[in-house]
Every structure is written in structure tokens, then in C-alpha cells.
PDB file of C-alpha atoms and ligand atoms in Angstrom:
ATOM      1  CA  MET A 223      22.427 -34.871  -2.403  1.00  0.00           C
ATOM      2  CA  ALA A 224      20.913 -33.328  -5.510  1.00  0.00           C
ATOM      3  CA  LEU A 225      18.631 -35.738  -7.322  1.00  0.00           C
ATOM      4  CA  THR A 226      18.007 -35.959 -11.001  1.00  0.00           C
ATOM      5  CA  ILE A 227      15.916 -39.121 -11.297  1.00  0.00           C
ATOM      6  CA  LEU A 228      12.256 -38.160 -11.494  1.00  0.00           C
ATOM      7  CA  SER A 229      10.649 -41.081  -9.735  1.00  0.00           C
ATOM      8  CA  ILE A 230       8.810 -41.681  -6.512  1.00  0.00           C
ATOM      9  CA  ILE A 231      11.195 -43.422  -4.159  1.00  0.00           C
ATOM     10  CA  GLY A 232       9.418 -43.009  -0.893  1.00  0.00           C
ATOM     11  CA  ILE A 233       8.990 -39.536   0.432  1.00  0.00           C
ATOM     12  CA  ILE A 234       9.087 -39.237   4.166  1.00  0.00           C
ATOM     13  CA  PHE A 235       7.043 -36.610   5.940  1.00  0.00           C
ATOM     14  CA  THR A 236       8.128 -36.213   9.495  1.00  0.00           C
ATOM     15  CA  THR A 237       7.721 -33.896  12.411  1.00  0.00           C
ATOM     16  CA  ALA A 238      10.696 -31.801  13.428  1.00  0.00           C
ATOM     17  CA  GLY A 239      10.662 -33.591  16.755  1.00  0.00           C
ATOM     18  CA  THR A 240      11.128 -37.140  15.489  1.00  0.00           C
ATOM     19  CA  LEU A 241      13.989 -36.775  13.065  1.00  0.00           C
ATOM     20  CA  SER A 242      16.981 -38.941  12.982  1.00  0.00           C
ATOM     21  CA  ALA A 243      20.166 -37.063  12.174  1.00  0.00           C
ATOM     22  CA  SER A 244      21.381 -37.146   8.622  1.00  0.00           C
ATOM     23  CA  SER A 245      24.056 -35.088   7.016  1.00  0.00           C
ATOM     24  CA  ILE A 246      24.143 -32.952   3.924  1.00  0.00           C
ATOM     25  CA  SER A 247      26.731 -33.538   1.239  1.00  0.00           C
ATOM     26  CA  ALA A 248      29.326 -30.939   0.260  1.00  0.00           C
ATOM     27  CA  GLY A 249      28.299 -27.820  -1.689  1.00  0.00           C
ATOM     28  CA  PRO A 250      25.572 -25.314  -0.990  1.00  0.00           C
ATOM     29  CA  ILE A 251      22.582 -26.714   0.883  1.00  0.00           C
ATOM     30  CA  LYS A 252      19.584 -26.404  -1.404  1.00  0.00           C
ATOM     31  CA  ILE A 253      16.575 -25.394   0.653  1.00  0.00           C
ATOM     32  CA  VAL A 254      13.143 -25.034  -0.911  1.00  0.00           C
ATOM     33  CA  THR A 255      10.189 -23.497   0.904  1.00  0.00           C
ATOM     34  CA  SER A 256       6.645 -23.652  -0.374  1.00  0.00           C
ATOM     35  CA  PHE A 257       5.866 -19.946   0.107  1.00  0.00           C
ATOM     36  CA  SER A 258       7.491 -16.627   0.921  1.00  0.00           C
ATOM     37  CA  ILE A 259       6.748 -16.382   4.660  1.00  0.00           C
ATOM     38  CA  LEU A 260       8.570 -19.672   5.298  1.00  0.00           C
ATOM     39  CA  LYS A 261      11.452 -18.443   3.142  1.00  0.00           C
ATOM     40  CA  ASP A 262      11.765 -15.391   5.388  1.00  0.00           C
ATOM     41  CA  PHE A 263      11.809 -17.594   8.523  1.00  0.00           C
ATOM     42  CA  VAL A 264      14.481 -19.865   7.027  1.00  0.00           C
ATOM     43  CA  GLN A 265      16.557 -16.847   5.945  1.00  0.00           C
ATOM     44  CA  LYS A 266      16.479 -15.518   9.506  1.00  0.00           C
ATOM     45  CA  ILE A 267      17.674 -18.838  10.966  1.00  0.00           C
ATOM     46  CA  THR A 268      20.431 -19.411   8.376  1.00  0.00           C
ATOM     47  CA  GLU A 269      21.711 -15.822   8.439  1.00  0.00           C
ATOM     48  CA  GLY A 270      25.529 -15.925   8.461  1.00  0.00           C
ATOM     49  CA  ASN A 271      25.729 -19.261   6.653  1.00  0.00           C
ATOM     50  CA  ASP A 272      26.655 -18.414   3.069  1.00  0.00           C
ATOM     51  CA  ALA A 273      26.552 -22.061   2.015  1.00  0.00           C
ATOM     52  CA  VAL A 274      22.777 -22.190   1.677  1.00  0.00           C
ATOM     53  CA  GLN A 275      20.571 -21.496  -1.295  1.00  0.00           C
ATOM     54  CA  ILE A 276      16.950 -20.766  -0.365  1.00  0.00           C
ATOM     55  CA  ASP A 277      14.172 -20.676  -2.934  1.00  0.00           C
ATOM     56  CA  SER A 278      10.423 -20.347  -2.610  1.00  0.00           C
ATOM     57  CA  ILE A 279       8.181 -22.271  -4.986  1.00  0.00           C
ATOM     58  CA  VAL A 280       5.289 -19.770  -4.869  1.00  0.00           C
ATOM     59  CA  PRO A 281       6.674 -16.401  -6.026  1.00  0.00           C
ATOM     60  CA  LEU A 282       6.110 -13.180  -4.083  1.00  0.00           C
ATOM     61  CA  GLU A 283       2.630 -11.726  -4.551  1.00  0.00           C
ATOM     62  CA  SER A 284       1.269 -15.076  -5.815  1.00  0.00           C
ATOM     63  CA  ASP A 285      -1.464 -17.103  -4.147  1.00  0.00           C
ATOM     64  CA  PRO A 286      -0.310 -20.397  -2.545  1.00  0.00           C
ATOM     65  CA  HIS A 287      -3.925 -21.700  -2.424  1.00  0.00           C
ATOM     66  CA  THR A 288      -4.266 -21.658  -6.198  1.00  0.00           C
ATOM     67  CA  TYR A 289      -0.650 -21.792  -7.385  1.00  0.00           C
ATOM     68  CA  GLN A 290       0.045 -24.413 -10.050  1.00  0.00           C
ATOM     69  CA  PRO A 291       3.664 -25.609  -9.879  1.00  0.00           C
ATOM     70  CA  THR A 292       5.654 -25.527 -13.122  1.00  0.00           C
ATOM     71  CA  PRO A 293       8.106 -28.085 -14.576  1.00  0.00           C
ATOM     72  CA  LYS A 294      10.884 -25.785 -13.267  1.00  0.00           C
ATOM     73  CA  ASP A 295       9.425 -26.157  -9.757  1.00  0.00           C
ATOM     74  CA  SER A 296       9.475 -29.939 -10.160  1.00  0.00           C
ATOM     75  CA  ILE A 297      13.220 -29.825 -10.871  1.00  0.00           C
ATOM     76  CA  ALA A 298      13.824 -27.499  -7.905  1.00  0.00           C
ATOM     77  CA  LEU A 299      11.899 -29.858  -5.596  1.00  0.00           C
ATOM     78  CA  ALA A 300      13.662 -32.958  -6.925  1.00  0.00           C
ATOM     79  CA  GLN A 301      17.079 -31.367  -6.418  1.00  0.00           C
ATOM     80  CA  ALA A 302      16.374 -29.934  -2.964  1.00  0.00           C
ATOM     81  CA  ASP A 303      18.237 -31.114   0.120  1.00  0.00           C
ATOM     82  CA  ILE A 304      15.546 -29.818   2.486  1.00  0.00           C
ATOM     83  CA  ILE A 305      11.928 -28.794   1.846  1.00  0.00           C
ATOM     84  CA  PHE A 306       9.810 -26.732   4.225  1.00  0.00           C
ATOM     85  CA  ILE A 307       6.034 -26.635   3.846  1.00  0.00           C
ATOM     86  CA  ASN A 308       3.204 -25.257   5.977  1.00  0.00           C
ATOM     87  CA  GLY A 309       0.902 -28.287   5.777  1.00  0.00           C
ATOM     88  CA  LEU A 310      -2.820 -28.472   6.656  1.00  0.00           C
ATOM     89  CA  ASP A 311      -3.777 -28.423   2.960  1.00  0.00           C
ATOM     90  CA  PHE A 312      -2.342 -24.942   2.448  1.00  0.00           C
ATOM     91  CA  GLU A 313      -0.147 -25.880  -0.508  1.00  0.00           C
ATOM     92  CA  LYS A 314      -1.806 -29.047  -1.764  1.00  0.00           C
ATOM     93  CA  SER A 315      -0.531 -28.782  -5.342  1.00  0.00           C
ATOM     94  CA  ILE A 316       3.063 -28.439  -4.130  1.00  0.00           C
ATOM     95  CA  GLU A 317       2.720 -31.466  -1.821  1.00  0.00           C
ATOM     96  CA  LYS A 318       1.485 -33.471  -4.800  1.00  0.00           C
ATOM     97  CA  MET A 319       4.418 -32.316  -6.872  1.00  0.00           C
ATOM     98  CA  ILE A 320       6.900 -33.249  -4.118  1.00  0.00           C
ATOM     99  CA  MET A 321       5.482 -36.776  -4.323  1.00  0.00           C
ATOM    100  CA  SER A 322       5.885 -36.942  -8.094  1.00  0.00           C
ATOM    101  CA  ALA A 323       9.168 -35.032  -8.433  1.00  0.00           C
ATOM    102  CA  GLY A 324      11.350 -37.821  -7.117  1.00  0.00           C
ATOM    103  CA  PHE A 325      12.446 -36.096  -3.910  1.00  0.00           C
ATOM    104  CA  THR A 326      13.732 -38.735  -1.494  1.00  0.00           C
ATOM    105  CA  GLY A 327      14.712 -36.581   1.467  1.00  0.00           C
ATOM    106  CA  LYS A 328      12.610 -35.355   4.314  1.00  0.00           C
ATOM    107  CA  VAL A 329      10.031 -32.639   4.354  1.00  0.00           C
ATOM    108  CA  CYS A 330       9.546 -30.443   7.422  1.00  0.00           C
ATOM    109  CA  ARG A 331       5.928 -29.543   8.084  1.00  0.00           C
ATOM    110  CA  THR A 332       6.612 -26.335   9.941  1.00  0.00           C
ATOM    111  CA  SER A 333       3.166 -26.141  11.558  1.00  0.00           C
ATOM    112  CA  ASP A 334       3.643 -29.459  13.397  1.00  0.00           C
ATOM    113  CA  GLY A 335       2.951 -29.192  17.112  1.00  0.00           C
ATOM    114  CA  ILE A 336       0.361 -26.416  16.792  1.00  0.00           C
ATOM    115  CA  THR A 337      -3.296 -27.255  17.353  1.00  0.00           C
ATOM    116  CA  PRO A 338      -5.144 -25.809  14.365  1.00  0.00           C
ATOM    117  CA  ARG A 339      -8.686 -24.552  14.033  1.00  0.00           C
ATOM    118  CA  THR A 340     -10.500 -27.521  12.529  1.00  0.00           C
ATOM    119  CA  GLU A 341     -13.991 -26.221  11.718  1.00  0.00           C
ATOM    120  CA  PRO A 342     -13.037 -25.374   9.039  1.00  0.00           C
ATOM    121  CA  LEU A 343      -9.445 -26.626   8.838  1.00  0.00           C
ATOM    122  CA  ASP A 344      -7.445 -23.407   8.794  1.00  0.00           C
ATOM    123  CA  PRO A 345      -3.774 -23.380   7.690  1.00  0.00           C
ATOM    124  CA  HIS A 346      -3.097 -19.650   8.304  1.00  0.00           C
ATOM    125  CA  LEU A 347      -1.411 -20.319  11.653  1.00  0.00           C
ATOM    126  CA  TRP A 348       1.476 -17.868  11.151  1.00  0.00           C
ATOM    127  CA  HIS A 349      -0.757 -14.847  11.842  1.00  0.00           C
ATOM    128  CA  ASP A 350      -0.523 -15.637  15.574  1.00  0.00           C
ATOM    129  CA  ILE A 351       3.011 -14.800  16.725  1.00  0.00           C
ATOM    130  CA  ASN A 352       2.956 -17.639  19.264  1.00  0.00           C
ATOM    131  CA  ASN A 353       2.443 -20.013  16.345  1.00  0.00           C
ATOM    132  CA  ALA A 354       5.140 -18.276  14.301  1.00  0.00           C
ATOM    133  CA  LYS A 355       7.518 -19.023  17.177  1.00  0.00           C
ATOM    134  CA  VAL A 356       6.715 -22.744  16.861  1.00  0.00           C
ATOM    135  CA  TYR A 357       7.480 -22.553  13.128  1.00  0.00           C
ATOM    136  CA  VAL A 358      10.845 -20.978  13.950  1.00  0.00           C
ATOM    137  CA  ILE A 359      11.647 -23.643  16.565  1.00  0.00           C
ATOM    138  CA  ASN A 360      10.683 -26.432  14.131  1.00  0.00           C
ATOM    139  CA  ILE A 361      12.787 -24.929  11.346  1.00  0.00           C
ATOM    140  CA  THR A 362      15.818 -24.529  13.628  1.00  0.00           C
ATOM    141  CA  LYS A 363      15.535 -28.076  14.920  1.00  0.00           C
ATOM    142  CA  PHE A 364      15.191 -29.487  11.408  1.00  0.00           C
ATOM    143  CA  LEU A 365      18.140 -27.510  10.032  1.00  0.00           C
ATOM    144  CA  SER A 366      20.298 -28.467  13.016  1.00  0.00           C
ATOM    145  CA  GLU A 367      19.556 -32.161  12.514  1.00  0.00           C
ATOM    146  CA  HIS A 368      20.481 -31.968   8.845  1.00  0.00           C
ATOM    147  CA  ASP A 369      23.393 -29.572   9.075  1.00  0.00           C
ATOM    148  CA  PRO A 370      24.905 -30.187  12.523  1.00  0.00           C
ATOM    149  CA  THR A 371      28.080 -28.229  11.670  1.00  0.00           C
ATOM    150  CA  ASN A 372      26.060 -25.026  11.862  1.00  0.00           C
ATOM    151  CA  ARG A 373      23.905 -26.009  14.847  1.00  0.00           C
ATOM    152  CA  CYS A 374      25.330 -23.238  17.078  1.00  0.00           C
ATOM    153  CA  LEU A 375      24.731 -20.548  14.435  1.00  0.00           C
ATOM    154  CA  TYR A 376      21.130 -21.699  13.923  1.00  0.00           C
ATOM    155  CA  LYS A 377      20.520 -21.779  17.673  1.00  0.00           C
ATOM    156  CA  LYS A 378      21.945 -18.261  18.096  1.00  0.00           C
ATOM    157  CA  ASN A 379      19.789 -16.937  15.226  1.00  0.00           C
ATOM    158  CA  GLU A 380      16.736 -18.712  16.661  1.00  0.00           C
ATOM    159  CA  LYS A 381      17.212 -17.025  20.047  1.00  0.00           C
ATOM    160  CA  LYS A 382      17.575 -13.601  18.415  1.00  0.00           C
ATOM    161  CA  PHE A 383      14.519 -14.110  16.185  1.00  0.00           C
ATOM    162  CA  LEU A 384      12.321 -15.440  19.010  1.00  0.00           C
ATOM    163  CA  GLU A 385      13.204 -12.342  21.050  1.00  0.00           C
ATOM    164  CA  GLN A 386      12.269 -10.132  18.077  1.00  0.00           C
ATOM    165  CA  LEU A 387       8.946 -11.947  17.789  1.00  0.00           C
ATOM    166  CA  ASP A 388       8.237 -11.394  21.492  1.00  0.00           C
ATOM    167  CA  LEU A 389       8.938  -7.677  21.042  1.00  0.00           C
ATOM    168  CA  LEU A 390       6.685  -7.611  17.976  1.00  0.00           C
ATOM    169  CA  ASP A 391       3.865  -9.277  19.921  1.00  0.00           C
ATOM    170  CA  ARG A 392       4.206  -6.733  22.752  1.00  0.00           C
ATOM    171  CA  TRP A 393       4.204  -3.874  20.233  1.00  0.00           C
ATOM    172  CA  ILE A 394       1.008  -5.173  18.598  1.00  0.00           C
ATOM    173  CA  ARG A 395      -0.775  -5.556  21.955  1.00  0.00           C
ATOM    174  CA  LYS A 396       0.233  -2.011  22.869  1.00  0.00           C
ATOM    175  CA  GLN A 397      -1.114  -0.657  19.551  1.00  0.00           C
ATOM    176  CA  PHE A 398      -4.517  -2.308  19.952  1.00  0.00           C
ATOM    177  CA  GLU A 399      -4.847  -1.408  23.658  1.00  0.00           C
ATOM    178  CA  ARG A 400      -6.534   1.906  22.880  1.00  0.00           C
ATOM    179  CA  ILE A 401      -9.320   0.335  20.790  1.00  0.00           C
ATOM    180  CA  PRO A 402     -12.335  -0.948  22.769  1.00  0.00           C
ATOM    181  CA  GLU A 403     -12.839  -4.658  22.124  1.00  0.00           C
ATOM    182  CA  ASN A 404     -16.417  -4.207  20.892  1.00  0.00           C
ATOM    183  CA  GLN A 405     -15.115  -1.957  18.095  1.00  0.00           C
ATOM    184  CA  ARG A 406     -12.517  -4.410  16.822  1.00  0.00           C
ATOM    185  CA  LEU A 407     -14.226  -5.499  13.613  1.00  0.00           C
ATOM    186  CA  VAL A 408     -12.580  -5.915  10.229  1.00  0.00           C
ATOM    187  CA  VAL A 409     -13.778  -7.008   6.787  1.00  0.00           C
ATOM    188  CA  THR A 410     -11.258  -8.519   4.421  1.00  0.00           C
ATOM    189  CA  THR A 411     -11.184 -10.731   1.323  1.00  0.00           C
ATOM    190  CA  HIS A 412     -10.832 -14.297   2.623  1.00  0.00           C
ATOM    191  CA  ASP A 413     -10.917 -16.070   5.974  1.00  0.00           C
ATOM    192  CA  ALA A 414      -7.150 -15.824   6.599  1.00  0.00           C
ATOM    193  CA  PHE A 415      -7.016 -13.839   9.834  1.00  0.00           C
ATOM    194  CA  TRP A 416      -8.827 -16.048  12.360  1.00  0.00           C
ATOM    195  CA  TYR A 417      -5.595 -16.739  14.317  1.00  0.00           C
ATOM    196  CA  PHE A 418      -4.651 -13.056  14.258  1.00  0.00           C
ATOM    197  CA  GLY A 419      -8.155 -12.208  15.468  1.00  0.00           C
ATOM    198  CA  LYS A 420      -8.020 -14.788  18.246  1.00  0.00           C
ATOM    199  CA  ALA A 421      -4.621 -13.528  19.427  1.00  0.00           C
ATOM    200  CA  TYR A 422      -5.686  -9.878  19.575  1.00  0.00           C
ATOM    201  CA  ASN A 423      -9.453 -10.071  20.141  1.00  0.00           C
ATOM    202  CA  ILE A 424     -10.489  -8.897  16.698  1.00  0.00           C
ATOM    203  CA  GLN A 425     -13.421 -10.237  14.715  1.00  0.00           C
ATOM    204  CA  PHE A 426     -12.606 -10.709  11.027  1.00  0.00           C
ATOM    205  CA  LEU A 427     -15.385 -11.150   8.470  1.00  0.00           C
ATOM    206  CA  ALA A 428     -14.830 -12.198   4.853  1.00  0.00           C
ATOM    207  CA  PRO A 429     -16.953 -13.111   1.835  1.00  0.00           C
ATOM    208  CA  VAL A 430     -14.516 -15.859   0.738  1.00  0.00           C
ATOM    209  CA  GLY A 431     -13.679 -18.871   2.935  1.00  0.00           C
ATOM    210  CA  ILE A 432     -10.378 -20.408   4.037  1.00  0.00           C
ATOM    211  CA  SER A 433      -9.137 -21.061   0.510  1.00  0.00           C
ATOM    212  CA  THR A 434      -9.257 -18.594  -2.341  1.00  0.00           C
ATOM    213  CA  ASP A 435     -10.024 -21.410  -4.798  1.00  0.00           C
ATOM    214  CA  THR A 436     -13.728 -21.047  -4.017  1.00  0.00           C
ATOM    215  CA  GLU A 437     -15.995 -18.135  -4.908  1.00  0.00           C
ATOM    216  CA  ALA A 438     -18.108 -16.215  -2.421  1.00  0.00           C
ATOM    217  CA  SER A 439     -21.785 -17.196  -2.608  1.00  0.00           C
ATOM    218  CA  ALA A 440     -24.406 -14.511  -3.192  1.00  0.00           C
ATOM    219  CA  GLN A 441     -25.968 -15.497   0.150  1.00  0.00           C
ATOM    220  CA  LYS A 442     -22.688 -15.026   2.012  1.00  0.00           C
ATOM    221  CA  VAL A 443     -22.114 -11.627   0.409  1.00  0.00           C
ATOM    222  CA  ALA A 444     -25.669 -10.517   1.301  1.00  0.00           C
ATOM    223  CA  THR A 445     -25.230 -11.657   4.937  1.00  0.00           C
ATOM    224  CA  LEU A 446     -21.912  -9.831   5.136  1.00  0.00           C
ATOM    225  CA  ILE A 447     -23.448  -6.615   3.783  1.00  0.00           C
ATOM    226  CA  ASP A 448     -26.193  -6.838   6.436  1.00  0.00           C
ATOM    227  CA  LEU A 449     -23.574  -7.380   9.159  1.00  0.00           C
ATOM    228  CA  ILE A 450     -21.469  -4.431   8.009  1.00  0.00           C
ATOM    229  CA  LYS A 451     -24.548  -2.204   8.166  1.00  0.00           C
ATOM    230  CA  SER A 452     -25.910  -3.507  11.474  1.00  0.00           C
ATOM    231  CA  LYS A 453     -22.530  -3.448  13.263  1.00  0.00           C
ATOM    232  CA  ASN A 454     -21.503  -0.177  11.603  1.00  0.00           C
ATOM    233  CA  ILE A 455     -18.177  -1.624  10.439  1.00  0.00           C
ATOM    234  CA  LYS A 456     -15.904   0.856   8.685  1.00  0.00           C
ATOM    235  CA  ALA A 457     -12.645  -1.101   8.431  1.00  0.00           C
ATOM    236  CA  ILE A 458     -12.829  -2.854   5.067  1.00  0.00           C
ATOM    237  CA  PHE A 459      -9.731  -4.031   3.234  1.00  0.00           C
ATOM    238  CA  VAL A 460      -8.662  -5.903   0.156  1.00  0.00           C
ATOM    239  CA  GLU A 461      -5.817  -8.429   0.328  1.00  0.00           C
ATOM    240  CA  ASN A 462      -2.643  -8.188  -1.736  1.00  0.00           C
ATOM    241  CA  LEU A 463      -3.350 -11.386  -3.681  1.00  0.00           C
ATOM    242  CA  ALA A 464      -7.022 -10.792  -4.406  1.00  0.00           C
ATOM    243  CA  SER A 465      -8.845  -8.885  -7.074  1.00  0.00           C
ATOM    244  CA  PRO A 466     -10.413  -5.846  -5.370  1.00  0.00           C
ATOM    245  CA  ARG A 467     -13.636  -6.238  -7.413  1.00  0.00           C
ATOM    246  CA  LEU A 468     -15.767  -8.120  -4.859  1.00  0.00           C
ATOM    247  CA  LEU A 469     -14.682  -5.988  -1.918  1.00  0.00           C
ATOM    248  CA  GLN A 470     -15.194  -2.873  -4.032  1.00  0.00           C
ATOM    249  CA  GLN A 471     -18.789  -3.989  -4.703  1.00  0.00           C
ATOM    250  CA  ILE A 472     -19.381  -4.671  -0.997  1.00  0.00           C
ATOM    251  CA  ALA A 473     -17.914  -1.261  -0.126  1.00  0.00           C
ATOM    252  CA  GLU A 474     -20.184   0.439  -2.651  1.00  0.00           C
ATOM    253  CA  GLU A 475     -23.273  -1.391  -1.326  1.00  0.00           C
ATOM    254  CA  THR A 476     -22.474  -0.274   2.209  1.00  0.00           C
ATOM    255  CA  GLY A 477     -21.327   3.267   1.420  1.00  0.00           C
ATOM    256  CA  LEU A 478     -17.735   2.535   2.474  1.00  0.00           C
ATOM    257  CA  THR A 479     -14.310   3.095   0.909  1.00  0.00           C
ATOM    258  CA  LEU A 480     -11.624   0.411   0.872  1.00  0.00           C
ATOM    259  CA  GLN A 481      -9.130   1.291   3.596  1.00  0.00           C
ATOM    260  CA  GLY A 482      -5.994  -0.292   2.174  1.00  0.00           C
ATOM    261  CA  ILE A 483      -4.309  -3.612   1.549  1.00  0.00           C
ATOM    262  CA  LEU A 484      -3.667  -6.388   4.070  1.00  0.00           C
ATOM    263  CA  TYR A 485      -1.052  -9.091   3.503  1.00  0.00           C
ATOM    264  CA  ALA A 486      -2.224 -12.586   4.360  1.00  0.00           C
ATOM    265  CA  ASP A 487      -0.566 -15.408   2.412  1.00  0.00           C
ATOM    266  CA  SER A 488       2.409 -13.812   0.694  1.00  0.00           C
ATOM    267  CA  LEU A 489       4.999 -11.188   1.458  1.00  0.00           C
ATOM    268  CA  SER A 490       5.417  -8.175  -0.793  1.00  0.00           C
ATOM    269  CA  THR A 491       8.394  -7.566  -3.061  1.00  0.00           C
ATOM    270  CA  THR A 492      11.405  -5.962  -1.374  1.00  0.00           C
ATOM    271  CA  THR A 493      10.194  -2.471  -2.297  1.00  0.00           C
ATOM    272  CA  GLY A 494       6.699  -3.123  -0.850  1.00  0.00           C
ATOM    273  CA  PRO A 495       5.479  -2.611   2.735  1.00  0.00           C
ATOM    274  CA  ALA A 496       5.603  -6.297   3.771  1.00  0.00           C
ATOM    275  CA  ALA A 497       8.918  -7.671   2.574  1.00  0.00           C
ATOM    276  CA  THR A 498       9.454  -9.708   5.764  1.00  0.00           C
ATOM    277  CA  TYR A 499       7.143 -11.415   8.273  1.00  0.00           C
ATOM    278  CA  GLU A 500       7.766  -8.656  10.803  1.00  0.00           C
ATOM    279  CA  GLU A 501       7.059  -5.922   8.240  1.00  0.00           C
ATOM    280  CA  MET A 502       3.881  -7.747   7.169  1.00  0.00           C
ATOM    281  CA  MET A 503       2.592  -7.898  10.749  1.00  0.00           C
ATOM    282  CA  ARG A 504       3.456  -4.240  11.424  1.00  0.00           C
ATOM    283  CA  HIS A 505       1.876  -3.152   8.141  1.00  0.00           C
ATOM    284  CA  ASN A 506      -1.364  -5.064   8.827  1.00  0.00           C
ATOM    285  CA  VAL A 507      -1.623  -3.690  12.374  1.00  0.00           C
ATOM    286  CA  THR A 508      -0.955  -0.097  11.307  1.00  0.00           C
ATOM    287  CA  THR A 509      -3.375  -0.305   8.372  1.00  0.00           C
ATOM    288  CA  ILE A 510      -6.189  -1.706  10.547  1.00  0.00           C
ATOM    289  CA  LEU A 511      -5.576   0.849  13.310  1.00  0.00           C
ATOM    290  CA  GLN A 512      -5.620   3.760  10.869  1.00  0.00           C
ATOM    291  CA  ALA A 513      -9.019   2.656   9.547  1.00  0.00           C
ATOM    292  CA  TRP A 514     -10.493   2.276  13.048  1.00  0.00           C
ATOM    293  CA  GLU A 515      -9.145   5.635  14.167  1.00  0.00           C
ATOM    294  CA  LYS A 516     -10.392   7.363  11.034  1.00  0.00           C
ATOM    295  CA  ALA A 517     -13.858   5.881  11.634  1.00  0.00           C
ATOM    296  CA  ALA A 518     -13.836   6.969  15.283  1.00  0.00           C
ATOM    297  CA  LYS A 519     -12.853  10.504  14.281  1.00  0.00           C
ATOM    298  CA  CYS A 520     -15.699  10.684  11.710  1.00  0.00           C
ATOM    299  CA  GLN A 521     -18.229   9.532  14.301  1.00  0.00           C
ATOM    300  CA  LYS A 522     -17.194  12.315  16.692  1.00  0.00           C
ATOM    301  CA  GLN A 523     -17.622  15.021  14.017  1.00  0.00           C
TER     302      GLN A 523
HETATM  303 ZN1  LIG B 191      -5.233 -17.944   2.597  1.00  0.00          ZN
END
């Protein structure tokens, strides 16, 4: 079903729950995801099916908020059999390109069915494992509708992955158990961890808002510095996609040292600490815990 004509012929966005079945033509199924976390989810569900080719438009360690698709991306989108996006304005430039690339198939908005935070509209739903499970269910349903021959394989992989996610959630809860809730405060680059914070009772503060395409205002930075001082926050991190400059300045103003890197909107390369969704979650949890425990130790001395 690869397409070469670059024209708008009527793109159809649909929820995973309202699809009508359609089949894929012979040859490898070309799957395109907007960013790396979705690629990891799709890889988990299609594991064992060698007849799929999965590509992510936004490369590893690149920022989906600000990514500008290239002509090569336009070709990849036009030739795709299936496209998975997050939605909720997370990858606006890619959505625009899907419209102009001549893709005539269906796009799965993997966040469909989850009630998002709306004030402000927050697309970072995957940081709550319960939401990640909905993504996985949506992806499986969509793939099964489009490639019914492999429905059983996808269902089996879905079951295995959902169980892994449940285990991961239990592990995270266990890790945070020993930290009193009033001490669960974290400063990071942008407002990407609200869902993570809600799931595990952690308050995240950031100088930059939901999208990294806006700059932090001087007022917001000053308020944050006051909060760090008044609440005695020690856990301050930079994110993998952001320049450390602003957080470095905030750390200097408050007498703190940056405590490591958190992964929010992109996985790391395969040699990094967050090459899969599960590794990203474990890395973020461990990095935050280490900073809290180090701070607690210092206070006792
Ligand atoms: Zn983000």
C-alpha cells in the first residue's frame, strides 16, 4: 500500500476503538511512529513478526516538541502503511506533514481513551504506567485490525507487555515507599512529569512549561528559585533533550548541584540508560531516589 503521489487525498484520524478492518498488502508492513517511545511500544507488540519495518520520525535524543520534519520524513510518512502518533498537540509539525505528505491510510492516536490534564493541555501521558497500558492496548487493537493474520501474536505480546508494566508499576511504588510524601519534590527542565507525579505523589517544578518551544520567563525562574529555597528542595535535574544552562544557573543561585539526567520525551540510544520505556522509567526513578537519599543523608550529618 506504499504511496508515491504527494497529494492530500483525505486523511482519516480515528480512534483505535472505531476502526473498520482493512488489510495490508503483501511485503513488509511499513509502520511509522512519531517518536521513540511509541516505536518501543510497537516493537514490543510486533515482536516475532519479521515482516514489519518500524521507523520513528523524531530521532533518538531529539525533541518532538520542536522537531522540524525533513523531506525524507515526508516520503516515509507518504509510504507508510500505518502511522502511530501521540496526539494532544505533542507532535504538531508531524501531524501537519502527514496531512501534506499524501498519506491516505489511517492514523492511530495512541492516547485516545485517556482523559488528559487540560489546564494546560498536557500530552506527556506515557509517564503514568496506567496510561502507557492504554497506549499498548490501542496499538495492539489497531495492528490487529490492519494485520489480522498476526492478531494472535499481537495479543500474546500485549498480554506479556501489560504484565511487565504491572510489575514495573509495583516496583516503582515499592521504591518510593520509603520517602515521606512531604519530601517528594523534584525540579526539572520542563513540565513533562505531571502524570508521573500524580501517579506516585511527587511534586515536579520546572522553569519551562509543557512545550519546550517556549522560553522560561524571568518571573517564573525567580519564583522557582524562591520555592527551591523555601521548601529546601535538593533534587534538581536536567533533561536529556535540554541544554543544561538554565538549570545550571538555577542550581548556582540556590547553592545546589545538578543531580543527573531525566528522560522525558525521548529514549536514549541503545548504549544509554533509557533505551526502552521500561529502562527510562527505572532510570528516572533510580536517579530521583538517589538525589533524595543523598539529601537526607546530608541533613543528618
Ligand atoms: Zn515534553
